[in-house]
XYZ file of N, CA and C in Angstrom:
687
model
N -47.153 121.679 20.366
C -46.982 120.499 21.222
C -45.707 120.615 22.054
N -44.608 121.001 21.377
C -43.334 121.117 22.089
C -43.424 122.179 23.173
N -44.064 123.312 22.852
C -44.213 124.380 23.827
C -45.022 123.903 25.034
N -46.090 123.136 24.768
C -46.904 122.612 25.855
C -46.143 121.635 26.729
N -45.331 120.771 26.101
C -44.520 119.816 26.858
C -43.493 120.538 27.713
N -42.910 121.609 27.153
C -41.922 122.368 27.910
C -42.550 122.988 29.159
N -43.707 123.641 28.986
C -44.368 124.281 30.128
C -44.830 123.243 31.153
N -45.263 122.066 30.670
C -45.690 121.013 31.592
C -44.519 120.512 32.432
N -43.368 120.274 31.788
C -42.190 119.805 32.518
C -41.668 120.876 33.466
N -41.738 122.136 33.020
C -41.310 123.259 33.862
C -42.169 123.338 35.121
N -43.493 123.254 34.927
C -44.414 123.339 36.061
C -44.238 122.156 36.998
N -44.046 120.947 36.418
C -43.858 119.755 37.228
C -42.605 119.855 38.085
N -41.531 120.367 37.485
C -40.269 120.486 38.218
C -40.423 121.417 39.422
N -41.052 122.563 39.218
C -41.205 123.515 40.317
C -42.196 123.029 41.359
N -43.257 122.317 40.921
C -44.221 121.763 41.879
C -43.564 120.703 42.757
N -42.749 119.835 42.136
C -42.056 118.797 42.900
C -41.041 119.403 43.862
N -40.365 120.472 43.428
C -39.406 121.123 44.332
C -40.130 121.713 45.536
N -41.265 122.351 45.280
C -42.033 122.919 46.384
C -42.502 121.849 47.361
N -42.945 120.718 46.826
C -43.378 119.613 47.680
C -42.219 119.067 48.505
N -41.036 118.963 47.882
C -39.857 118.451 48.587
C -39.441 119.399 49.704
N -39.472 120.680 49.411
C -39.121 121.667 50.443
C -40.087 121.585 51.623
N -41.382 121.499 51.318
C -42.382 121.474 52.386
C -42.277 120.192 53.201
N -42.050 119.055 52.514
C -41.892 117.781 53.229
C -40.666 117.821 54.144
N -39.582 118.443 53.678
C -38.375 118.561 54.505
C -38.629 119.464 55.707
N -39.381 120.521 55.487
C -39.723 121.437 56.585
C -40.534 120.708 57.654
N -41.530 119.928 57.232
C -42.352 119.178 58.183
C -41.527 118.116 58.907
N -40.570 117.510 58.189
C -39.699 116.503 58.813
C -38.874 117.131 59.934
N -38.337 118.300 59.696
C -37.545 118.976 60.731
C -38.419 119.350 61.918
N -39.639 119.772 61.661
C -40.553 120.081 62.767
C -40.839 118.829 63.598
N -41.023 117.695 62.927
C -41.263 116.435 63.643
C -40.070 116.029 64.490
N -38.860 116.468 64.073
C -37.645 116.158 64.831
C -37.431 117.120 65.990
N -38.356 118.050 66.166
C -38.261 118.984 67.279
C -37.537 120.281 66.980
N -37.235 120.523 65.711
C -36.554 121.759 65.314
C -37.561 122.904 65.304
N -37.128 124.074 65.716
C -38.020 125.229 65.741
C -38.419 125.631 64.326
N -39.537 126.339 64.202
C -40.032 126.738 62.882
C -39.023 127.622 62.142
N -38.401 128.561 62.865
C -37.457 129.482 62.228
C -36.239 128.745 61.681
N -35.665 127.870 62.504
C -34.475 127.126 62.074
C -34.831 126.151 60.957
N -36.001 125.527 61.038
C -36.427 124.596 59.991
C -36.571 125.319 58.660
N -37.189 126.489 58.678
C -37.378 127.253 57.438
C -36.036 127.689 56.860
N -35.135 128.197 57.709
C -33.825 128.632 57.233
C -33.012 127.456 56.674
N -33.118 126.308 57.316
C -32.358 125.136 56.868
C -32.840 124.657 55.510
N -34.168 124.601 55.331
C -34.720 124.166 54.053
C -34.295 125.120 52.941
N -34.370 126.425 53.191
C -33.958 127.398 52.173
C -32.487 127.242 51.831
N -31.652 126.994 52.842
C -30.216 126.883 52.602
C -29.861 125.619 51.826
N -30.436 124.479 52.209
C -30.046 123.206 51.609
C -30.663 122.986 50.230
N -31.767 123.643 49.941
C -32.389 123.483 48.627
C -32.124 124.668 47.704
N -31.323 125.612 48.151
C -30.984 126.770 47.327
C -31.937 127.912 47.588
N -31.378 129.053 47.904
C -32.189 130.228 48.203
C -31.695 131.401 47.358
N -32.264 131.578 46.149
C -31.826 132.690 45.296
C -31.986 134.055 45.971
N -32.957 134.161 46.876
C -33.171 135.437 47.562
C -32.005 135.779 48.488
N -31.148 134.792 48.751
C -29.976 135.035 49.590
C -28.954 135.901 48.859
N -29.107 135.991 47.522
C -28.243 136.835 46.704
C -29.034 138.088 46.325
N -28.517 139.298 46.584
C -29.257 140.521 46.253
C -29.712 140.540 44.796
N -30.924 141.063 44.562
C -31.485 141.055 43.216
C -30.610 141.815 42.232
N -30.042 142.944 42.667
C -29.180 143.716 41.759
C -27.947 142.913 41.356
N -27.408 142.141 42.310
C -26.250 141.299 42.012
C -26.622 140.197 41.034
N -27.785 139.565 41.255
C -28.236 138.507 40.351
C -28.450 139.047 38.946
N -29.014 140.261 38.843
C -29.301 140.835 37.533
C -28.009 141.051 36.742
N -26.972 141.528 37.406
C -25.694 141.761 36.733
C -25.016 140.443 36.371
N -24.984 139.504 37.318
C -24.292 138.240 37.082
C -24.973 137.418 36.001
N -26.310 137.521 35.895
C -27.030 136.755 34.879
C -26.657 137.165 33.461
N -26.104 138.351 33.298
C -25.674 138.791 31.975
C -24.368 138.124 31.549
N -23.590 137.678 32.530
C -22.263 137.151 32.217
C -22.099 135.666 32.539
N -22.896 135.155 33.483
C -22.714 133.789 33.943
C -23.976 132.963 33.724
N -23.813 131.631 33.766
C -24.918 130.701 33.581
C -25.331 130.157 34.952
N -26.570 130.396 35.350
C -27.134 130.024 36.668
C -26.212 130.425 37.823
N -25.835 131.710 37.920
C -24.915 132.115 38.990
C -25.543 132.058 40.378
N -26.853 132.322 40.499
C -27.489 132.344 41.822
C -27.392 130.978 42.491
N -27.630 129.910 41.714
C -27.536 128.557 42.272
C -26.122 128.270 42.772
N -25.118 128.635 41.978
C -23.737 128.335 42.352
C -23.315 129.134 43.588
N -23.720 130.394 43.645
C -23.354 131.218 44.798
C -24.037 130.733 46.069
N -25.330 130.401 45.978
C -26.048 129.933 47.161
C -25.501 128.579 47.626
N -25.105 127.715 46.687
C -24.528 126.423 47.066
C -23.153 126.612 47.697
N -22.364 127.538 47.165
C -21.046 127.824 47.748
C -21.199 128.365 49.169
N -22.199 129.222 49.392
C -22.441 129.751 50.737
C -22.862 128.635 51.685
N -23.656 127.676 51.168
C -24.066 126.543 51.997
C -22.852 125.729 52.424
N -21.948 125.436 51.476
C -20.756 124.658 51.816
C -19.881 125.405 52.813
N -19.827 126.707 52.683
C -19.055 127.502 53.636
C -19.647 127.393 55.039
N -20.970 127.443 55.110
C -21.637 127.317 56.409
C -21.463 125.921 56.987
N -21.581 124.894 56.132
C -21.428 123.519 56.618
C -20.010 123.269 57.113
N -19.014 123.754 56.351
C -17.628 123.580 56.778
C -17.338 124.289 58.084
N -17.852 125.516 58.222
C -17.656 126.256 59.470
C -18.336 125.573 60.642
N -19.525 125.013 60.402
C -20.247 124.331 61.467
C -19.541 123.051 61.894
N -18.993 122.312 60.919
C -18.260 121.085 61.242
C -17.022 121.412 62.082
N -16.335 122.490 61.720
C -15.165 122.923 62.508
C -15.591 123.324 63.919
N -16.705 124.057 64.017
C -17.195 124.493 65.324
C -17.575 123.298 66.193
N -18.121 122.256 65.570
C -18.509 121.083 66.343
C -17.292 120.355 66.885
N -16.248 120.247 66.059
C -15.009 119.616 66.531
C -14.390 120.449 67.654
N -14.406 121.772 67.477
C -13.847 122.655 68.505
C -14.636 122.564 69.806
N -15.946 122.354 69.696
C -16.779 122.292 70.909
C -16.454 121.067 71.752
N -15.920 120.012 71.098
C -15.536 118.822 71.851
C -14.386 119.128 72.801
N -13.528 120.080 72.401
C -12.385 120.448 73.241
C -12.753 121.530 74.255
N -13.607 122.451 73.845
C -13.940 123.581 74.728
C -15.166 123.324 75.582
N -16.025 122.376 75.145
C -17.253 122.121 75.891
C -18.336 123.156 75.649
N -18.099 124.063 74.688
C -19.074 125.101 74.386
C -20.237 124.499 73.600
N -21.474 124.676 74.055
C -22.619 124.097 73.346
C -22.874 124.798 72.012
N -23.413 124.039 71.071
C -23.723 124.576 69.750
C -25.208 124.884 69.638
N -25.532 125.909 68.867
C -26.939 126.220 68.647
C -27.537 125.237 67.648
N -28.855 125.257 67.538
C -29.594 124.308 66.725
C -29.209 124.393 65.253
N -29.057 125.613 64.734
C -28.734 125.792 63.325
C -27.359 125.253 62.990
N -26.386 125.485 63.853
C -25.027 124.998 63.621
C -24.983 123.479 63.584
N -25.754 122.840 64.466
C -25.796 121.371 64.477
C -26.328 120.817 63.158
N -27.344 121.477 62.594
C -27.922 121.014 61.331
C -26.919 121.176 60.189
N -26.219 122.310 60.149
C -25.206 122.515 59.109
C -24.077 121.492 59.236
N -23.658 121.212 60.469
C -22.587 120.239 60.685
C -23.026 118.846 60.240
N -24.269 118.493 60.549
C -24.789 117.195 60.116
C -24.821 117.121 58.588
N -25.190 118.225 57.943
C -25.189 118.268 56.484
C -23.807 118.030 55.914
N -22.785 118.580 56.556
C -21.405 118.385 56.102
C -21.017 116.911 56.187
N -21.307 116.272 57.319
C -20.913 114.872 57.498
C -21.720 113.953 56.577
N -22.990 114.254 56.363
C -23.793 113.448 55.448
C -23.262 113.563 54.017
N -22.883 114.780 53.625
C -22.340 114.987 52.278
C -21.029 114.234 52.098
N -20.153 114.345 53.085
C -18.874 113.625 53.022
C -19.103 112.121 52.985
N -20.051 111.641 53.776
C -20.359 110.220 53.791
C -20.902 109.736 52.456
N -21.740 110.554 51.815
C -22.303 110.188 50.509
C -21.209 110.095 49.454
N -20.245 111.020 49.486
C -19.146 110.993 48.513
C -18.277 109.759 48.720
N -17.983 109.426 49.979
C -17.170 108.235 50.273
C -17.900 106.970 49.834
N -19.214 106.899 50.104
C -19.996 105.726 49.699
C -20.023 105.597 48.179
N -20.158 106.722 47.483
C -20.145 106.707 46.017
C -18.798 106.211 45.498
N -17.722 106.680 46.102
C -16.381 106.275 45.684
C -16.177 104.767 45.882
N -16.586 104.260 47.024
C -16.422 102.831 47.310
C -17.247 101.989 46.342
N -18.486 102.417 46.058
C -19.363 101.680 45.150
C -18.777 101.634 43.736
N -18.321 102.779 43.234
C -17.792 102.829 41.872
C -16.518 102.015 41.725
N -15.656 102.042 42.735
C -14.386 101.310 42.644
C -14.558 99.819 42.925
N -15.299 99.487 43.990
C -15.388 98.091 44.428
C -16.415 97.280 43.652
N -17.524 97.903 43.275
C -18.605 97.174 42.619
C -18.544 97.296 41.098
N -18.347 98.512 40.595
C -18.396 98.739 39.153
C -17.026 98.738 38.489
N -15.965 98.733 39.286
C -14.631 98.609 38.717
C -14.048 99.880 38.123
N -14.546 101.031 38.530
C -13.999 102.295 38.035
C -12.754 102.684 38.820
N -11.957 103.562 38.223
C -10.808 104.163 38.895
C -11.034 105.674 38.982
N -10.705 106.273 40.109
C -10.937 107.717 40.238
C -9.940 108.541 39.429
N -10.456 109.415 38.593
C -9.613 110.394 37.923
C -9.633 111.700 38.707
N -10.807 112.019 39.243
C -10.976 113.134 40.172
C -11.843 112.601 41.306
N -11.232 112.339 42.445
C -11.902 111.617 43.533
C -13.232 112.271 43.898
N -14.257 111.430 43.960
C -15.564 111.898 44.373
C -16.373 112.577 43.292
N -15.824 112.674 42.075
C -16.551 113.370 41.013
C -16.426 112.697 39.650
N -15.210 112.339 39.234
C -14.984 111.832 37.884
C -14.217 110.513 37.948
N -14.781 109.483 37.275
C -14.187 108.151 37.312
C -14.079 107.589 35.888
N -13.199 106.609 35.706
C -12.990 106.032 34.381
C -12.678 104.548 34.497
N -12.936 103.809 33.400
C -12.524 102.419 33.311
C -12.504 101.993 31.854
N -11.755 100.950 31.574
C -11.641 100.419 30.217
C -12.793 99.451 29.958
N -13.411 99.579 28.776
C -14.474 98.662 28.383
C -14.206 98.171 26.962
N -14.737 96.999 26.644
C -14.598 96.434 25.306
C -15.846 96.744 24.486
N -15.641 97.276 23.280
C -16.736 97.575 22.369
C -16.481 96.879 21.037
N -17.411 97.037 20.097
C -17.231 96.466 18.765
C -16.042 97.082 18.034
N -15.648 98.279 18.487
C -14.521 98.973 17.873
C -13.234 98.801 18.662
N -13.255 97.887 19.610
C -12.070 97.660 20.417
C -12.210 98.241 21.813
N -11.100 98.388 22.503
C -11.107 98.889 23.871
C -11.306 100.404 23.898
N -12.240 100.837 24.724
C -12.517 102.258 24.888
C -12.458 102.618 26.368
N -12.307 103.911 26.620
C -12.302 104.395 27.992
C -13.657 105.017 28.305
N -14.321 104.505 29.321
C -15.620 105.018 29.758
C -15.411 106.021 30.882
N -15.939 107.224 30.683
C -15.828 108.280 31.684
C -17.184 108.466 32.355
N -17.190 108.497 33.670
C -18.425 108.676 34.444
C -18.242 109.845 35.398
N -19.152 110.806 35.327
C -19.108 111.948 36.248
C -20.434 112.037 36.987
N -20.412 112.709 38.120
C -21.614 112.827 38.949
C -21.814 114.289 39.357
N -22.279 115.128 38.400
C -22.518 116.540 38.741
C -23.788 116.681 39.573
N -23.644 117.090 40.808
C -24.784 117.255 41.701
C -24.362 118.169 42.847
N -25.317 118.624 43.665
C -24.929 119.438 44.830
C -23.970 118.712 45.765
N -24.051 117.363 45.798
C -23.172 116.601 46.685
C -21.711 116.747 46.266
N -21.465 116.783 44.964
C -20.090 116.848 44.467
C -19.696 118.270 44.046
N -20.478 119.254 44.450
C -20.240 120.639 44.039
C -18.835 121.102 44.428
N -18.460 120.884 45.678
C -17.179 121.396 46.154
C -16.000 120.672 45.508
N -16.084 119.340 45.393
C -14.972 118.610 44.779
C -14.805 119.024 43.317
N -15.915 119.226 42.616
C -15.858 119.630 41.209
C -15.080 120.929 41.043
N -15.398 121.938 41.861
C -14.755 123.245 41.683
C -13.367 123.294 42.296
N -13.080 122.461 43.259
C -11.708 122.374 43.759
C -10.787 121.817 42.677
N -11.266 120.822 41.945
C -10.467 120.281 40.838
C -10.327 121.308 39.714
N -11.353 122.098 39.484
C -11.247 123.159 38.481
C -10.137 124.132 38.850
N -10.098 124.548 40.118
C -9.050 125.468 40.570
C -7.670 124.831 40.434
N -7.581 123.543 40.719
C -6.304 122.840 40.577
C -5.825 122.861 39.131
N -6.756 122.664 38.191
C -6.378 122.668 36.773
C -6.025 124.082 36.302
N -6.713 125.088 36.825
C -6.440 126.469 36.410
C -5.031 126.887 36.814
N -4.653 126.601 38.061
C -3.369 127.081 38.569
C -2.268 126.023 38.525
N -2.602 124.811 38.065
C -1.588 123.755 38.059
C -1.255 123.214 36.698
N -1.740 123.881 35.628
C -1.459 123.422 34.266
C -0.357 124.285 33.658
N 0.874 123.780 33.578
C 1.986 124.592 33.057
C 1.911 124.823 31.546
N 1.067 124.052 30.834
C 1.005 124.185 29.372
C 0.189 125.401 28.946
N -0.620 125.961 29.833
C -1.435 127.146 29.524
C -1.191 128.228 30.556
N -1.417 129.474 30.142
C -1.365 130.559 31.103
C -2.585 130.443 32.022
N -2.520 131.098 33.180
C -3.632 131.020 34.119
C -4.904 131.613 33.522
N -4.772 132.663 32.691
C -5.944 133.267 32.064
C -6.567 132.312 31.049
N -5.727 131.669 30.221
C -6.250 130.699 29.253
C -6.919 129.522 29.969
N -6.287 129.049 31.052
C -6.867 127.944 31.815
C -8.190 128.359 32.450
N -8.262 129.602 32.925
C -9.500 130.097 33.528
C -10.626 130.141 32.506
N -10.307 130.606 31.297
C -11.322 130.682 30.236
C -11.791 129.288 29.843
N -10.845 128.361 29.683
C -11.193 127.004 29.268
C -12.012 126.290 30.325
N -11.646 126.457 31.594
C -12.367 125.765 32.665
C -13.722 126.410 32.957
N -13.898 127.648 32.524
C -15.151 128.367 32.808
C -16.091 128.411 31.615
N -15.784 127.649 30.570
C -16.555 127.782 29.338
C -18.026 127.435 29.519
N -18.350 126.510 30.425
C -19.750 126.167 30.643
C -20.356 126.953 31.799
N -19.569 127.830 32.404
C -20.075 128.640 33.510
C -20.529 130.017 33.052
N -20.095 130.437 31.860
C -20.402 131.786 31.403
C -21.612 131.775 30.481
N -22.190 132.954 30.265
C -23.382 133.093 29.427
C -23.079 132.607 28.005
N -24.020 131.847 27.386
C -23.756 131.320 26.036
C -23.354 132.378 25.018
N -23.994 133.563 25.056
C -23.643 134.609 24.095
C -22.231 135.128 24.351
N -21.882 135.293 25.610
C -20.530 135.731 25.942
C -19.517 134.664 25.527
N -19.891 133.391 25.667
C -18.998 132.307 25.246
C -18.707 132.392 23.752
N -19.750 132.671 22.953
C -19.566 132.807 21.509
C -18.662 133.991 21.194
N -18.857 135.101 21.908
C -18.030 136.294 21.678
C -16.566 136.022 22.024
N -16.328 135.281 23.102
C -14.951 134.950 23.485
C -14.306 134.064 22.430
N -15.047 133.069 21.939
C -14.510 132.185 20.906
C -14.184 132.966 19.644
N -15.101 133.859 19.230
C -14.863 134.642 18.019
C -13.689 135.598 18.213
N -13.589 136.182 19.416
C -12.492 137.099 19.684
C -11.140 136.404 19.686
N -11.112 135.158 20.161
C -9.871 134.381 20.171
C -9.572 133.779 18.808
N -10.621 133.692 17.944
C -10.445 133.091 16.633
C -10.355 131.586 16.673
N -10.756 130.999 17.786
C -10.674 129.555 17.945
C -11.741 129.121 18.941
N -12.380 128.000 18.677
C -13.410 127.506 19.585
C -12.767 126.872 20.808
N -13.589 126.599 21.825
C -13.070 125.926 23.009
C -12.673 124.489 22.689
N -13.178 123.981 21.560
C -12.779 122.645 21.124
C -11.500 122.629 20.306
N -10.930 123.817 20.052
C -9.659 123.906 19.339
C -9.780 124.143 17.851
N -10.981 124.383 17.312
C -11.169 124.608 15.886
C -11.057 126.095 15.569
N -10.341 126.408 14.486
C -10.206 127.797 14.075
C -11.526 128.303 13.495
N -11.781 129.603 13.718
C -13.023 130.220 13.257
C -12.717 131.158 12.102
N -13.443 130.999 11.017
C -13.348 131.911 9.877
C -14.760 132.409 9.587
N -15.054 133.629 9.991
C -16.419 134.144 9.878
C -16.442 135.474 9.144
N -17.499 135.686 8.358
C -17.683 136.973 7.677
C -18.522 137.925 8.514
N -18.880 137.482 9.735
C -19.749 138.300 10.583
C -19.014 138.869 11.796
N -17.679 138.897 11.735
C -16.917 139.395 12.871
C -17.264 140.837 13.211
N -17.635 141.626 12.205
C -17.948 143.027 12.454
C -19.203 143.184 13.307
N -20.030 142.142 13.367
C -21.258 142.218 14.154
C -21.019 141.912 15.633
N -19.862 141.364 15.977
C -19.625 140.951 17.348
C -19.720 142.084 18.358
N -19.111 143.268 18.095
C -19.281 144.356 19.069
C -20.746 144.722 19.287
N -21.536 144.707 18.213
C -22.960 145.034 18.344
C -23.681 143.989 19.192
N -23.415 142.689 18.943
C -24.052 141.632 19.713
C -23.650 141.699 21.184
N -22.381 141.996 21.419
C -21.890 142.048 22.795
C -22.571 143.162 23.576
N -22.543 144.378 23.028
C -23.097 145.512 23.766
C -24.612 145.525 23.816
N -25.276 144.885 22.833
C -26.734 144.814 22.876
C -27.201 143.951 24.045
N -26.371 142.991 24.463
C -26.751 142.134 25.577
C -26.142 142.575 26.906
N -24.853 142.912 26.880
C -24.154 143.193 28.133
C -24.034 144.686 28.430
N -24.341 145.526 27.432
C -24.182 146.967 27.655
C -25.260 147.558 28.530
């Protein structure tokens, strides 16, 4: 039963993604966008694993968790940022922009607008305070056990850039840890689960700060090389 439910949810997710991509493609065509630009835009905004070479994906999948999605999203943000800059520059130079650049620039402004709207809603309506603007918010609430701090985060493609900018800030701005220790701690959910276990065992301490006492330490080199070798 569980296996059947898993395959059903898996199939539903991919079918819905395909429908969303196709609906977006048709929407761009209705707006007068050419077929080539519409197809490229849909692939870029919904993630295009083929944009990353297969050999690169194969290697990264051994060490990282969903690296293709993160790389394709980072490339999208780079394109959107460059397009937004080009659009501002065109106002001064009068140089016309191509169709693809206009779409990327619009994506940048829509993303920025969504983050600002989210920030205003959380602060003004729900009473949260920003801990990491545009991504992580907190507020005090009363429970049966007294006052607690409620943390709210919004991990999504919209907040992708703010999330990783704050990660970089913590890696290079935390004086209590070395940059390597901060990098490992901030990347714990980005790396492959097996590699994460090997790092914890090698350090003798979990990412949660608990010491590890294991009689299977001798097996770690075998587990590591059987997967990553």
